[in-house]
């Protein structure tokens, strides 16, 4: 018989629960993927809220009046600071003794410690499997991430811990793995002999969107590069795993992170640039802030496949457009055409567009129709595109099924903090932050940064 489970959501009235988790659970419910779920218990602190009001919020969030789905839910009032509220929650949960528990921490990071300790205590004697799901940011720096891991390990085993990075649930991000390891034609060229450099970008046209309390303490490097973009880098750069096995895949990703050349504190200006959009202080009603809303970092991976090939990781808010992409730029073709004046064929490119659409592009050069054999080749492209499914749906299913491949392991999270730590330290001590006009492509310093390397920013 398949195992029954219950889901407990901390932060059940928050944005993440309302905008993502409930709609995703509803979609899974309609696909009969929650048939083994006996109960979903949402918790929240807001005073004056009763079960009826909770059901109203739930129905608004799933945009449906479906009472059968709502009946799956219970609401328990819980102030994360009050130990007596956890005791009440424990009483409710213990009605479901034979089940597996899934605890989802959809709360701000400063609450994690408290929840983990309280959960840990009341689960001490619970013999069945339990899972804990933790949203990013996992820690604030290397030290706090290590501390959080230690705390978690007091109460949960690694195979019970699901550290979420929602980028790993995105269709195109998973296609990177699929394309690389199921097509022999790419393997021979996926290395320093053919590739000039790689750009991994998450550009956003939106600003901080009411998340100032979080964002101003965090900034672009912690918010996007330390987690999402470094995760993509590891999928692009990893070696083929021995087998389709969560341990084997995560081992290979960690190997990449361990091979990243360390950026020393004094070298930071040569490897990273940041910026803040003009008007950030006014938009967010601040007197002063050194928080970066834009960041670029250049990483090198010191191994046989990638030595000498720069990986540029770039992100920013209030930029010209939304584009999340990976662009693999191949070397220029030597000789022949480049000897003809005015004709330098463009480099080949493989592009993965992750957002707003899900597509893969191959750019190559072709002689123009009707031209002579010596005509300068013209750029052309082949494209595949597909629908985008909701990343959280993929990840939620994996949690239910106990597949940790797309979740971040303890060593992986700590290594990725270690990689960015010198940059965080340097920027903390540096009062000068370049500014950029909103709705452009970022500060001129970032343009100069790549131009100095004889390259330019690419877009798909
Ligand atoms: C989140 C960041 O992790 O990712 C946000 O905290 C960012 O600042 C978001 O806007 C981008 O994700 P997506 O899926 O909308 O591209």
Tab-separated table of C-alpha atoms and ligand atoms in Angstrom:
chain	number	residue	atom	x	y	z
A	1	UNK	CA	0.000	0.000	0.000
A	2	UNK	CA	1.312	3.437	-0.831
A	3	UNK	CA	2.289	5.620	2.066
A	4	UNK	CA	-0.210	8.225	3.218
A	5	UNK	CA	1.168	11.634	4.028
A	6	UNK	CA	0.171	14.955	5.486
A	7	UNK	CA	1.562	18.345	4.529
A	8	UNK	CA	2.091	21.109	7.076
A	9	UNK	CA	2.685	24.584	5.688
A	10	UNK	CA	4.333	27.257	7.819
A	11	UNK	CA	3.600	30.708	6.417
A	12	UNK	CA	0.236	29.535	5.118
A	13	UNK	CA	-1.071	33.101	4.716
A	14	UNK	CA	2.059	34.477	3.065
A	15	UNK	CA	2.752	35.402	-0.569
A	16	UNK	CA	4.583	32.203	-1.428
A	17	UNK	CA	1.764	29.990	-0.144
A	18	UNK	CA	-0.957	32.038	-1.839
A	19	UNK	CA	0.819	32.673	-5.138
A	20	UNK	CA	2.620	29.395	-5.667
A	21	UNK	CA	2.026	26.600	-3.177
A	22	UNK	CA	-1.795	26.487	-3.147
A	23	UNK	CA	-2.203	26.768	-6.939
A	24	UNK	CA	0.428	24.046	-7.394
A	25	UNK	CA	-1.243	21.768	-4.843
A	26	UNK	CA	-4.560	22.325	-6.596
A	27	UNK	CA	-3.066	21.414	-9.931
A	28	UNK	CA	-1.573	18.225	-8.437
A	29	UNK	CA	-4.919	17.436	-6.820
A	30	UNK	CA	-6.717	17.681	-10.162
A	31	UNK	CA	-4.141	15.312	-11.657
A	32	UNK	CA	-4.826	12.783	-8.847
A	33	UNK	CA	-1.323	13.217	-7.474
A	34	UNK	CA	-2.580	13.962	-3.960
A	35	UNK	CA	-4.693	10.855	-3.501
A	36	UNK	CA	-2.431	9.679	-0.699
A	37	UNK	CA	-2.511	13.025	1.046
A	38	UNK	CA	-4.762	12.756	4.086
A	39	UNK	CA	-4.572	16.386	5.182
A	40	UNK	CA	-2.913	19.705	4.429
A	41	UNK	CA	-2.509	21.801	7.552
A	42	UNK	CA	-1.833	25.461	6.944
A	43	UNK	CA	-0.567	27.631	9.733
A	44	UNK	CA	-0.494	31.383	10.060
A	45	UNK	CA	-0.192	34.070	12.663
A	46	UNK	CA	-2.578	36.767	11.519
A	47	UNK	CA	-4.987	37.655	14.357
A	48	UNK	CA	-8.732	37.552	13.748
A	49	UNK	CA	-8.592	34.846	11.168
A	50	UNK	CA	-10.794	31.797	11.483
A	51	UNK	CA	-11.143	28.705	9.336
A	52	UNK	CA	-13.887	30.234	7.194
A	53	UNK	CA	-11.679	33.195	6.326
A	54	UNK	CA	-8.819	30.874	5.574
A	55	UNK	CA	-10.965	28.919	3.088
A	56	UNK	CA	-11.827	32.212	1.402
A	57	UNK	CA	-8.131	33.021	0.992
A	58	UNK	CA	-7.472	29.522	-0.292
A	59	UNK	CA	-10.240	29.713	-2.891
A	60	UNK	CA	-9.045	33.112	-4.079
A	61	UNK	CA	-5.562	31.742	-4.445
A	62	UNK	CA	-6.595	28.692	-6.526
A	63	UNK	CA	-9.231	30.744	-8.390
A	64	UNK	CA	-11.840	28.082	-7.804
A	65	UNK	CA	-14.721	27.332	-5.441
A	66	UNK	CA	-13.803	23.641	-5.337
A	67	UNK	CA	-15.049	22.497	-1.923
A	68	UNK	CA	-13.605	19.002	-2.221
A	69	UNK	CA	-10.120	20.455	-2.471
A	70	UNK	CA	-10.747	22.881	0.399
A	71	UNK	CA	-11.941	19.983	2.545
A	72	UNK	CA	-8.423	18.583	2.355
A	73	UNK	CA	-7.226	21.601	4.368
A	74	UNK	CA	-7.220	22.484	8.005
A	75	UNK	CA	-6.039	25.811	9.404
A	76	UNK	CA	-4.160	26.132	12.687
A	77	UNK	CA	-3.330	29.517	14.145
A	78	UNK	CA	0.357	29.624	15.007
A	79	UNK	CA	2.639	32.390	16.179
A	80	UNK	CA	6.125	31.159	15.354
A	81	UNK	CA	7.486	32.736	18.533
A	82	UNK	CA	5.030	31.033	20.902
A	83	UNK	CA	5.974	27.540	22.163
A	84	UNK	CA	2.363	26.890	23.270
A	85	UNK	CA	1.196	27.275	19.645
A	86	UNK	CA	3.536	24.476	18.582
A	87	UNK	CA	2.025	22.261	21.279
A	88	UNK	CA	-1.381	22.943	19.813
A	89	UNK	CA	-0.074	22.117	16.340
A	90	UNK	CA	1.424	18.908	17.675
A	91	UNK	CA	-1.968	17.879	19.047
A	92	UNK	CA	-3.574	18.433	15.651
A	93	UNK	CA	-0.831	16.608	13.785
A	94	UNK	CA	-0.825	13.630	16.108
A	95	UNK	CA	-4.259	12.680	14.780
A	96	UNK	CA	-2.341	11.424	11.746
A	97	UNK	CA	0.141	9.133	13.457
A	98	UNK	CA	0.723	6.521	10.761
A	99	UNK	CA	1.507	9.026	8.081
A	100	UNK	CA	4.616	10.579	6.649
A	101	UNK	CA	4.902	14.266	7.488
A	102	UNK	CA	5.991	16.919	5.004
A	103	UNK	CA	6.793	20.247	6.674
A	104	UNK	CA	7.093	23.165	4.283
A	105	UNK	CA	8.810	26.300	5.628
A	106	UNK	CA	7.343	29.022	3.426
A	107	UNK	CA	8.387	31.672	5.937
A	108	UNK	CA	11.102	34.359	6.051
A	109	UNK	CA	14.600	33.049	6.818
A	110	UNK	CA	14.818	34.595	10.293
A	111	UNK	CA	12.070	32.169	11.413
A	112	UNK	CA	13.808	28.968	10.284
A	113	UNK	CA	15.794	28.382	13.467
A	114	UNK	CA	12.793	28.660	15.717
A	115	UNK	CA	10.606	26.396	13.592
A	116	UNK	CA	13.306	23.747	13.199
A	117	UNK	CA	13.961	23.609	16.956
A	118	UNK	CA	10.302	23.374	17.872
A	119	UNK	CA	9.559	20.811	15.192
A	120	UNK	CA	12.618	18.830	16.113
A	121	UNK	CA	11.614	18.633	19.736
A	122	UNK	CA	8.105	17.465	19.139
A	123	UNK	CA	9.151	14.981	16.456
A	124	UNK	CA	11.842	13.401	18.624
A	125	UNK	CA	9.946	10.208	19.257
A	126	UNK	CA	8.180	10.087	15.931
A	127	UNK	CA	9.284	6.840	14.262
A	128	UNK	CA	8.004	7.405	10.715
A	129	UNK	CA	9.555	9.306	7.877
A	130	UNK	CA	9.350	13.076	7.906
A	131	UNK	CA	10.534	15.612	5.377
A	132	UNK	CA	11.392	19.251	5.851
A	133	UNK	CA	11.330	21.662	2.925
A	134	UNK	CA	13.259	24.914	3.235
A	135	UNK	CA	13.007	27.872	0.935
A	136	UNK	CA	15.924	30.057	0.021
A	137	UNK	CA	17.813	32.007	1.235
A	138	UNK	CA	19.497	29.195	3.085
A	139	UNK	CA	21.709	31.289	5.333
A	140	UNK	CA	23.040	34.765	4.902
A	141	UNK	CA	26.678	33.836	4.405
A	142	UNK	CA	28.940	30.813	4.777
A	143	UNK	CA	28.949	30.904	8.556
A	144	UNK	CA	25.185	31.130	8.944
A	145	UNK	CA	24.609	28.409	6.329
A	146	UNK	CA	26.926	26.051	8.249
A	147	UNK	CA	25.081	26.901	11.448
A	148	UNK	CA	21.688	26.244	9.870
A	149	UNK	CA	22.888	22.915	8.471
A	150	UNK	CA	24.155	21.900	11.905
A	151	UNK	CA	20.848	22.765	13.515
A	152	UNK	CA	18.907	20.828	10.886
A	153	UNK	CA	21.141	17.805	11.314
A	154	UNK	CA	20.328	17.711	15.035
A	155	UNK	CA	16.790	16.738	14.162
A	156	UNK	CA	16.632	15.565	10.540
A	157	UNK	CA	18.683	13.205	8.383
A	158	UNK	CA	20.056	14.555	5.087
A	159	UNK	CA	17.586	12.409	3.123
A	160	UNK	CA	14.772	14.166	4.967
A	161	UNK	CA	15.961	17.692	4.077
A	162	UNK	CA	14.758	19.373	0.867
A	163	UNK	CA	16.560	22.685	0.252
A	164	UNK	CA	14.603	24.268	-2.576
A	165	UNK	CA	16.037	26.206	-5.487
A	166	UNK	CA	13.035	26.767	-7.728
A	167	UNK	CA	15.234	27.360	-10.802
A	168	UNK	CA	16.043	23.646	-10.817
A	169	UNK	CA	12.361	22.904	-11.407
A	170	UNK	CA	12.251	25.047	-14.550
A	171	UNK	CA	11.746	23.206	-17.828
A	172	UNK	CA	14.711	24.672	-19.699
A	173	UNK	CA	17.081	24.220	-16.773
A	174	UNK	CA	16.265	20.520	-16.757
A	175	UNK	CA	16.662	20.495	-20.539
A	176	UNK	CA	20.324	21.445	-20.081
A	177	UNK	CA	20.920	18.071	-18.471
A	178	UNK	CA	18.725	16.290	-21.027
A	179	UNK	CA	20.316	17.914	-24.061
A	180	UNK	CA	23.872	17.394	-22.886
A	181	UNK	CA	23.651	13.773	-21.869
A	182	UNK	CA	21.308	12.308	-24.446
A	183	UNK	CA	22.913	13.755	-27.613
A	184	UNK	CA	26.327	12.508	-28.575
A	185	UNK	CA	26.823	15.368	-31.078
A	186	UNK	CA	27.274	17.918	-28.294
A	187	UNK	CA	29.696	16.035	-26.082
A	188	UNK	CA	32.730	16.487	-28.335
A	189	UNK	CA	32.354	20.276	-28.489
A	190	UNK	CA	31.324	20.884	-24.862
A	191	UNK	CA	34.731	22.013	-23.685
A	192	UNK	CA	37.532	24.575	-23.826
A	193	UNK	CA	38.649	23.447	-27.300
A	194	UNK	CA	35.475	24.785	-28.908
A	195	UNK	CA	33.835	27.135	-26.433
A	196	UNK	CA	35.020	30.731	-25.968
A	197	UNK	CA	32.914	31.663	-22.954
A	198	UNK	CA	29.524	31.191	-21.310
A	199	UNK	CA	26.999	33.789	-20.138
A	200	UNK	CA	24.389	32.855	-17.558
A	201	UNK	CA	21.927	35.702	-17.022
A	202	UNK	CA	18.813	36.402	-15.003
A	203	UNK	CA	17.722	39.890	-16.005
A	204	UNK	CA	14.512	41.269	-14.593
A	205	UNK	CA	12.461	44.298	-15.506
A	206	UNK	CA	10.696	44.318	-12.137
A	207	UNK	CA	12.071	45.984	-9.006
A	208	UNK	CA	11.933	44.828	-5.411
A	209	UNK	CA	8.120	44.466	-5.460
A	210	UNK	CA	7.301	45.028	-1.807
A	211	UNK	CA	10.062	42.733	-0.550
A	212	UNK	CA	12.344	45.481	0.731
A	213	UNK	CA	12.663	44.035	4.243
A	214	UNK	CA	14.232	40.980	2.669
A	215	UNK	CA	15.968	42.448	-0.365
A	216	UNK	CA	17.837	45.352	1.168
A	217	UNK	CA	19.631	42.979	3.556
A	218	UNK	CA	20.395	40.516	0.813
A	219	UNK	CA	21.183	42.141	-2.555
A	220	UNK	CA	21.549	40.628	-6.008
A	221	UNK	CA	24.570	38.422	-5.334
A	222	UNK	CA	22.915	36.536	-2.479
A	223	UNK	CA	19.444	36.646	-4.006
A	224	UNK	CA	20.279	35.176	-7.411
A	225	UNK	CA	23.944	34.299	-8.025
A	226	UNK	CA	24.839	32.320	-4.889
A	227	UNK	CA	21.942	29.955	-5.554
A	228	UNK	CA	20.066	29.982	-8.884
A	229	UNK	CA	22.870	30.976	-11.246
A	230	UNK	CA	25.573	28.873	-9.601
A	231	UNK	CA	23.184	25.918	-9.818
A	232	UNK	CA	22.806	26.485	-13.562
A	233	UNK	CA	26.574	26.800	-13.905
A	234	UNK	CA	27.032	23.409	-12.275
A	235	UNK	CA	24.575	21.775	-14.713
A	236	UNK	CA	26.331	23.338	-17.705
A	237	UNK	CA	29.793	22.369	-16.503
A	238	UNK	CA	29.312	18.993	-14.790
A	239	UNK	CA	30.719	15.715	-16.070
A	240	UNK	CA	28.277	12.977	-17.033
A	241	UNK	CA	27.252	11.100	-13.891
A	242	UNK	CA	27.739	7.360	-13.742
A	243	UNK	CA	24.021	6.787	-13.614
A	244	UNK	CA	20.668	8.492	-13.208
A	245	UNK	CA	20.884	8.495	-9.504
A	246	UNK	CA	20.391	11.458	-7.185
A	247	UNK	CA	23.676	10.912	-5.371
A	248	UNK	CA	25.686	10.506	-8.567
A	249	UNK	CA	24.210	13.651	-10.123
A	250	UNK	CA	24.696	15.777	-7.035
A	251	UNK	CA	28.260	14.451	-6.603
A	252	UNK	CA	29.116	15.683	-10.102
A	253	UNK	CA	27.608	19.099	-9.418
A	254	UNK	CA	29.616	19.442	-6.224
A	255	UNK	CA	32.788	18.485	-8.103
A	256	UNK	CA	32.246	21.502	-10.371
A	257	UNK	CA	31.829	23.824	-7.395
A	258	UNK	CA	35.013	22.456	-5.855
A	259	UNK	CA	36.896	23.189	-9.079
A	260	UNK	CA	35.897	26.853	-9.239
A	261	UNK	CA	38.971	29.038	-8.952
A	262	UNK	CA	38.926	30.897	-5.670
A	263	UNK	CA	38.497	34.665	-6.012
A	264	UNK	CA	40.719	36.256	-3.385
A	265	UNK	CA	39.489	39.297	-1.460
A	266	UNK	CA	41.928	41.699	-3.119
A	267	UNK	CA	41.077	40.317	-6.582
A	268	UNK	CA	37.345	41.002	-6.329
A	269	UNK	CA	37.333	44.155	-8.537
A	270	UNK	CA	38.851	42.073	-11.364
A	271	UNK	CA	36.145	39.437	-11.149
A	272	UNK	CA	32.952	41.156	-10.053
A	273	UNK	CA	30.977	44.336	-10.676
A	274	UNK	CA	27.849	45.528	-8.948
A	275	UNK	CA	25.383	48.366	-9.380
A	276	UNK	CA	22.282	49.982	-7.965
A	277	UNK	CA	19.549	51.455	-10.127
A	278	UNK	CA	18.989	55.186	-9.782
A	279	UNK	CA	15.846	55.772	-7.769
A	280	UNK	CA	16.155	52.631	-5.611
A	281	UNK	CA	16.377	54.782	-2.470
A	282	UNK	CA	13.326	56.820	-3.486
A	283	UNK	CA	11.298	53.766	-4.605
A	284	UNK	CA	12.013	51.995	-1.364
A	285	UNK	CA	11.915	55.047	0.888
A	286	UNK	CA	15.469	54.676	2.150
A	287	UNK	CA	17.981	57.322	3.218
A	288	UNK	CA	21.015	55.287	2.429
A	289	UNK	CA	21.764	51.821	1.121
A	290	UNK	CA	24.730	50.096	-0.430
A	291	UNK	CA	22.701	47.109	-1.541
A	292	UNK	CA	23.384	46.006	-5.092
A	293	UNK	CA	20.400	45.543	-7.405
A	294	UNK	CA	22.770	44.353	-10.159
A	295	UNK	CA	25.747	41.989	-10.059
A	296	UNK	CA	28.121	40.267	-12.452
A	297	UNK	CA	30.747	37.728	-11.476
A	298	UNK	CA	33.281	36.005	-13.711
A	299	UNK	CA	34.173	32.484	-12.613
A	300	UNK	CA	36.801	30.081	-13.914
A	301	UNK	CA	36.604	26.346	-13.459
A	302	UNK	CA	40.016	24.788	-13.074
A	303	UNK	CA	39.635	21.377	-14.630
A	304	UNK	CA	40.537	19.667	-17.897
A	305	UNK	CA	37.234	20.497	-19.592
A	306	UNK	CA	36.972	24.185	-18.699
A	307	UNK	CA	40.370	25.616	-17.827
A	308	UNK	CA	40.660	29.223	-19.058
A	309	UNK	CA	36.989	29.558	-20.113
A	310	UNK	CA	35.130	32.375	-18.344
A	311	UNK	CA	31.613	31.842	-17.028
A	312	UNK	CA	29.913	35.239	-16.631
A	313	UNK	CA	27.006	35.159	-14.168
A	314	UNK	CA	24.844	38.263	-14.356
A	315	UNK	CA	21.640	39.433	-12.728
A	316	UNK	CA	19.783	42.652	-12.038
A	317	UNK	CA	16.502	44.334	-11.201
A	318	UNK	CA	14.736	47.108	-13.158
A	319	UNK	CA	16.571	46.255	-16.353
A	320	UNK	CA	15.371	46.691	-19.900
A	321	UNK	CA	13.629	43.327	-20.141
A	322	UNK	CA	13.098	39.993	-18.445
A	323	UNK	CA	15.494	37.411	-19.802
A	324	UNK	CA	16.806	34.336	-18.045
A	325	UNK	CA	19.207	32.521	-20.305
A	326	UNK	CA	22.366	30.551	-20.803
A	327	UNK	CA	24.375	31.503	-23.868
A	328	UNK	CA	27.260	29.318	-24.925
A	329	UNK	CA	29.475	31.252	-27.292
A	330	UNK	CA	31.805	29.146	-29.426
A	331	UNK	CA	35.202	30.207	-30.741
A	332	UNK	CA	35.528	32.261	-33.911
A	333	UNK	CA	36.263	30.310	-37.079
A	334	UNK	CA	39.888	30.864	-38.037
A	335	UNK	CA	41.238	31.705	-41.539
A	336	UNK	CA	39.355	31.517	-44.841
A	337	UNK	CA	36.449	33.981	-44.671
A	338	UNK	CA	38.038	36.150	-42.055
A	339	UNK	CA	40.739	36.985	-44.632
A	340	UNK	CA	38.080	38.652	-46.807
A	341	UNK	CA	37.649	42.217	-45.635
A	342	UNK	CA	34.298	42.960	-44.019
A	343	UNK	CA	33.464	39.337	-43.526
A	344	UNK	CA	33.958	37.784	-40.176
A	345	UNK	CA	31.382	35.029	-39.654
A	346	UNK	CA	29.681	35.317	-36.296
A	347	UNK	CA	30.427	32.742	-33.654
A	348	UNK	CA	28.155	29.744	-33.217
A	349	UNK	CA	25.896	29.930	-30.226
A	350	UNK	CA	23.809	27.475	-28.283
A	351	UNK	CA	21.273	29.385	-26.233
A	352	UNK	CA	18.911	28.144	-23.566
A	353	UNK	CA	16.119	30.628	-22.956
A	354	UNK	CA	14.688	29.860	-19.532
A	355	UNK	CA	12.296	32.814	-19.226
A	356	UNK	CA	10.012	34.340	-20.365
A	357	UNK	CA	9.809	31.420	-22.804
A	358	UNK	CA	11.248	27.920	-22.837
A	359	UNK	CA	13.395	27.495	-25.921
A	360	UNK	CA	16.718	26.273	-27.212
A	361	UNK	CA	18.459	28.016	-30.089
A	362	UNK	CA	21.385	27.037	-32.272
A	363	UNK	CA	22.928	29.880	-34.254
A	364	UNK	CA	25.067	29.063	-37.256
A	365	UNK	CA	26.228	30.662	-40.516
A	366	UNK	CA	25.015	29.903	-44.035
A	367	UNK	CA	25.958	31.170	-47.455
A	368	UNK	CA	23.171	33.515	-48.644
A	369	UNK	CA	20.841	31.957	-51.228
A	370	UNK	CA	21.941	32.835	-54.731
A	371	UNK	CA	25.245	34.317	-53.547
A	372	UNK	CA	28.626	33.199	-54.821
A	373	UNK	CA	30.591	30.480	-53.078
A	374	UNK	CA	32.736	33.212	-51.568
A	375	UNK	CA	29.822	35.262	-50.243
A	376	UNK	CA	30.076	36.182	-46.638
A	377	UNK	CA	27.999	33.651	-44.645
A	378	UNK	CA	24.924	35.071	-42.942
A	379	UNK	CA	23.693	34.250	-39.445
A	380	UNK	CA	20.745	31.905	-39.246
A	381	UNK	CA	19.237	29.801	-36.504
A	382	UNK	CA	17.377	26.651	-35.568
A	383	UNK	CA	14.970	26.811	-32.675
A	384	UNK	CA	13.013	24.466	-30.482
A	385	UNK	CA	10.425	25.784	-28.093
A	386	UNK	CA	8.005	24.221	-25.656
A	387	UNK	CA	5.527	25.193	-22.972
A	388	UNK	CA	6.706	26.205	-19.523
A	389	UNK	CA	5.322	24.180	-16.641
A	390	UNK	CA	5.315	25.610	-13.122
A	391	UNK	CA	8.676	24.872	-11.492
A	392	UNK	CA	7.092	24.414	-8.070
A	393	UNK	CA	4.834	21.675	-9.395
A	394	UNK	CA	7.783	19.569	-10.527
A	395	UNK	CA	9.537	20.142	-7.226
A	396	UNK	CA	6.485	19.387	-5.097
A	397	UNK	CA	5.999	16.096	-6.884
A	398	UNK	CA	9.642	15.226	-6.268
A	399	UNK	CA	9.214	15.982	-2.563
A	400	UNK	CA	6.166	13.718	-2.379
A	401	UNK	CA	7.989	10.977	-4.247
A	402	UNK	CA	11.177	11.436	-2.233
A	403	UNK	CA	13.435	12.282	-5.158
A	404	UNK	CA	16.170	14.699	-4.020
A	405	UNK	CA	17.982	15.114	-7.347
A	406	UNK	CA	16.723	18.672	-7.836
A	407	UNK	CA	17.349	19.788	-4.250
A	408	UNK	CA	20.528	21.224	-2.829
A	409	UNK	CA	22.682	19.010	-0.663
A	410	UNK	CA	24.443	20.192	2.484
A	411	UNK	CA	27.934	20.249	0.935
A	412	UNK	CA	26.619	21.940	-2.208
A	413	UNK	CA	25.026	24.819	-0.315
A	414	UNK	CA	28.102	25.425	1.809
A	415	UNK	CA	30.450	25.309	-1.170
A	416	UNK	CA	28.359	27.854	-3.069
A	417	UNK	CA	28.500	30.257	-0.116
A	418	UNK	CA	32.248	29.748	0.137
A	419	UNK	CA	32.599	30.710	-3.528
A	420	UNK	CA	30.848	34.076	-3.149
A	421	UNK	CA	32.021	34.925	0.377
A	422	UNK	CA	35.092	37.043	-0.613
A	423	UNK	CA	32.880	39.118	-2.913
A	424	UNK	CA	30.337	39.682	-0.149
A	425	UNK	CA	33.153	40.712	2.206
A	426	UNK	CA	34.733	43.077	-0.297
A	427	UNK	CA	31.475	44.796	-1.220
A	428	UNK	CA	30.552	45.190	2.433
A	429	UNK	CA	33.689	47.251	2.946
A	430	UNK	CA	33.479	49.229	-0.276
A	431	UNK	CA	31.324	52.372	-0.089
A	432	UNK	CA	31.404	53.020	-3.854
A	433	UNK	CA	28.590	51.451	-5.762
A	434	UNK	CA	28.122	52.253	-9.466
A	435	UNK	CA	24.663	53.491	-10.418
A	436	UNK	CA	22.611	52.686	-13.521
A	437	UNK	CA	19.534	54.122	-15.171
A	438	UNK	CA	16.452	51.972	-14.636
A	439	UNK	CA	15.245	49.998	-17.669
A	440	UNK	CA	18.695	49.851	-19.266
A	441	UNK	CA	21.092	46.906	-19.317
A	442	UNK	CA	22.877	47.908	-16.111
A	443	UNK	CA	25.890	50.043	-15.170
A	444	UNK	CA	28.478	51.103	-17.728
A	445	UNK	CA	31.088	49.460	-15.479
A	446	UNK	CA	29.533	46.099	-16.378
A	447	UNK	CA	29.801	46.908	-20.093
A	448	UNK	CA	33.448	47.830	-19.636
A	449	UNK	CA	34.035	44.705	-17.571
A	450	UNK	CA	33.202	42.362	-20.461
A	451	UNK	CA	34.543	44.670	-23.175
A	452	UNK	CA	37.969	44.529	-21.511
A	453	UNK	CA	37.906	40.784	-22.186
A	454	UNK	CA	37.168	41.484	-25.886
A	455	UNK	CA	33.566	40.262	-25.535
A	456	UNK	CA	30.057	41.693	-25.299
A	457	UNK	CA	26.824	40.852	-23.491
A	458	UNK	CA	24.566	38.615	-25.526
A	459	UNK	CA	20.788	38.311	-25.567
A	460	UNK	CA	18.493	35.676	-27.016
B	1	LIG	C1	13.719	34.633	-6.471
B	1	LIG	C2	14.326	35.962	-6.077
B	1	LIG	O1	14.437	33.582	-5.917
B	1	LIG	O2	13.718	34.533	-7.884
B	1	LIG	C3	13.576	37.110	-6.721
B	1	LIG	O3	14.288	36.091	-4.664
B	1	LIG	C4	13.493	36.921	-8.215
B	1	LIG	O4	14.201	38.354	-6.407
B	1	LIG	C5	12.961	35.535	-8.551
B	1	LIG	O5	12.631	37.919	-8.731
B	1	LIG	C6	13.042	35.259	-10.049
B	1	LIG	O6	12.442	34.031	-10.306
B	1	LIG	P1	11.563	33.808	-11.596
B	1	LIG	O7	11.156	32.368	-11.513
B	1	LIG	O8	10.411	34.755	-11.503
B	1	LIG	O9	12.446	34.119	-12.761
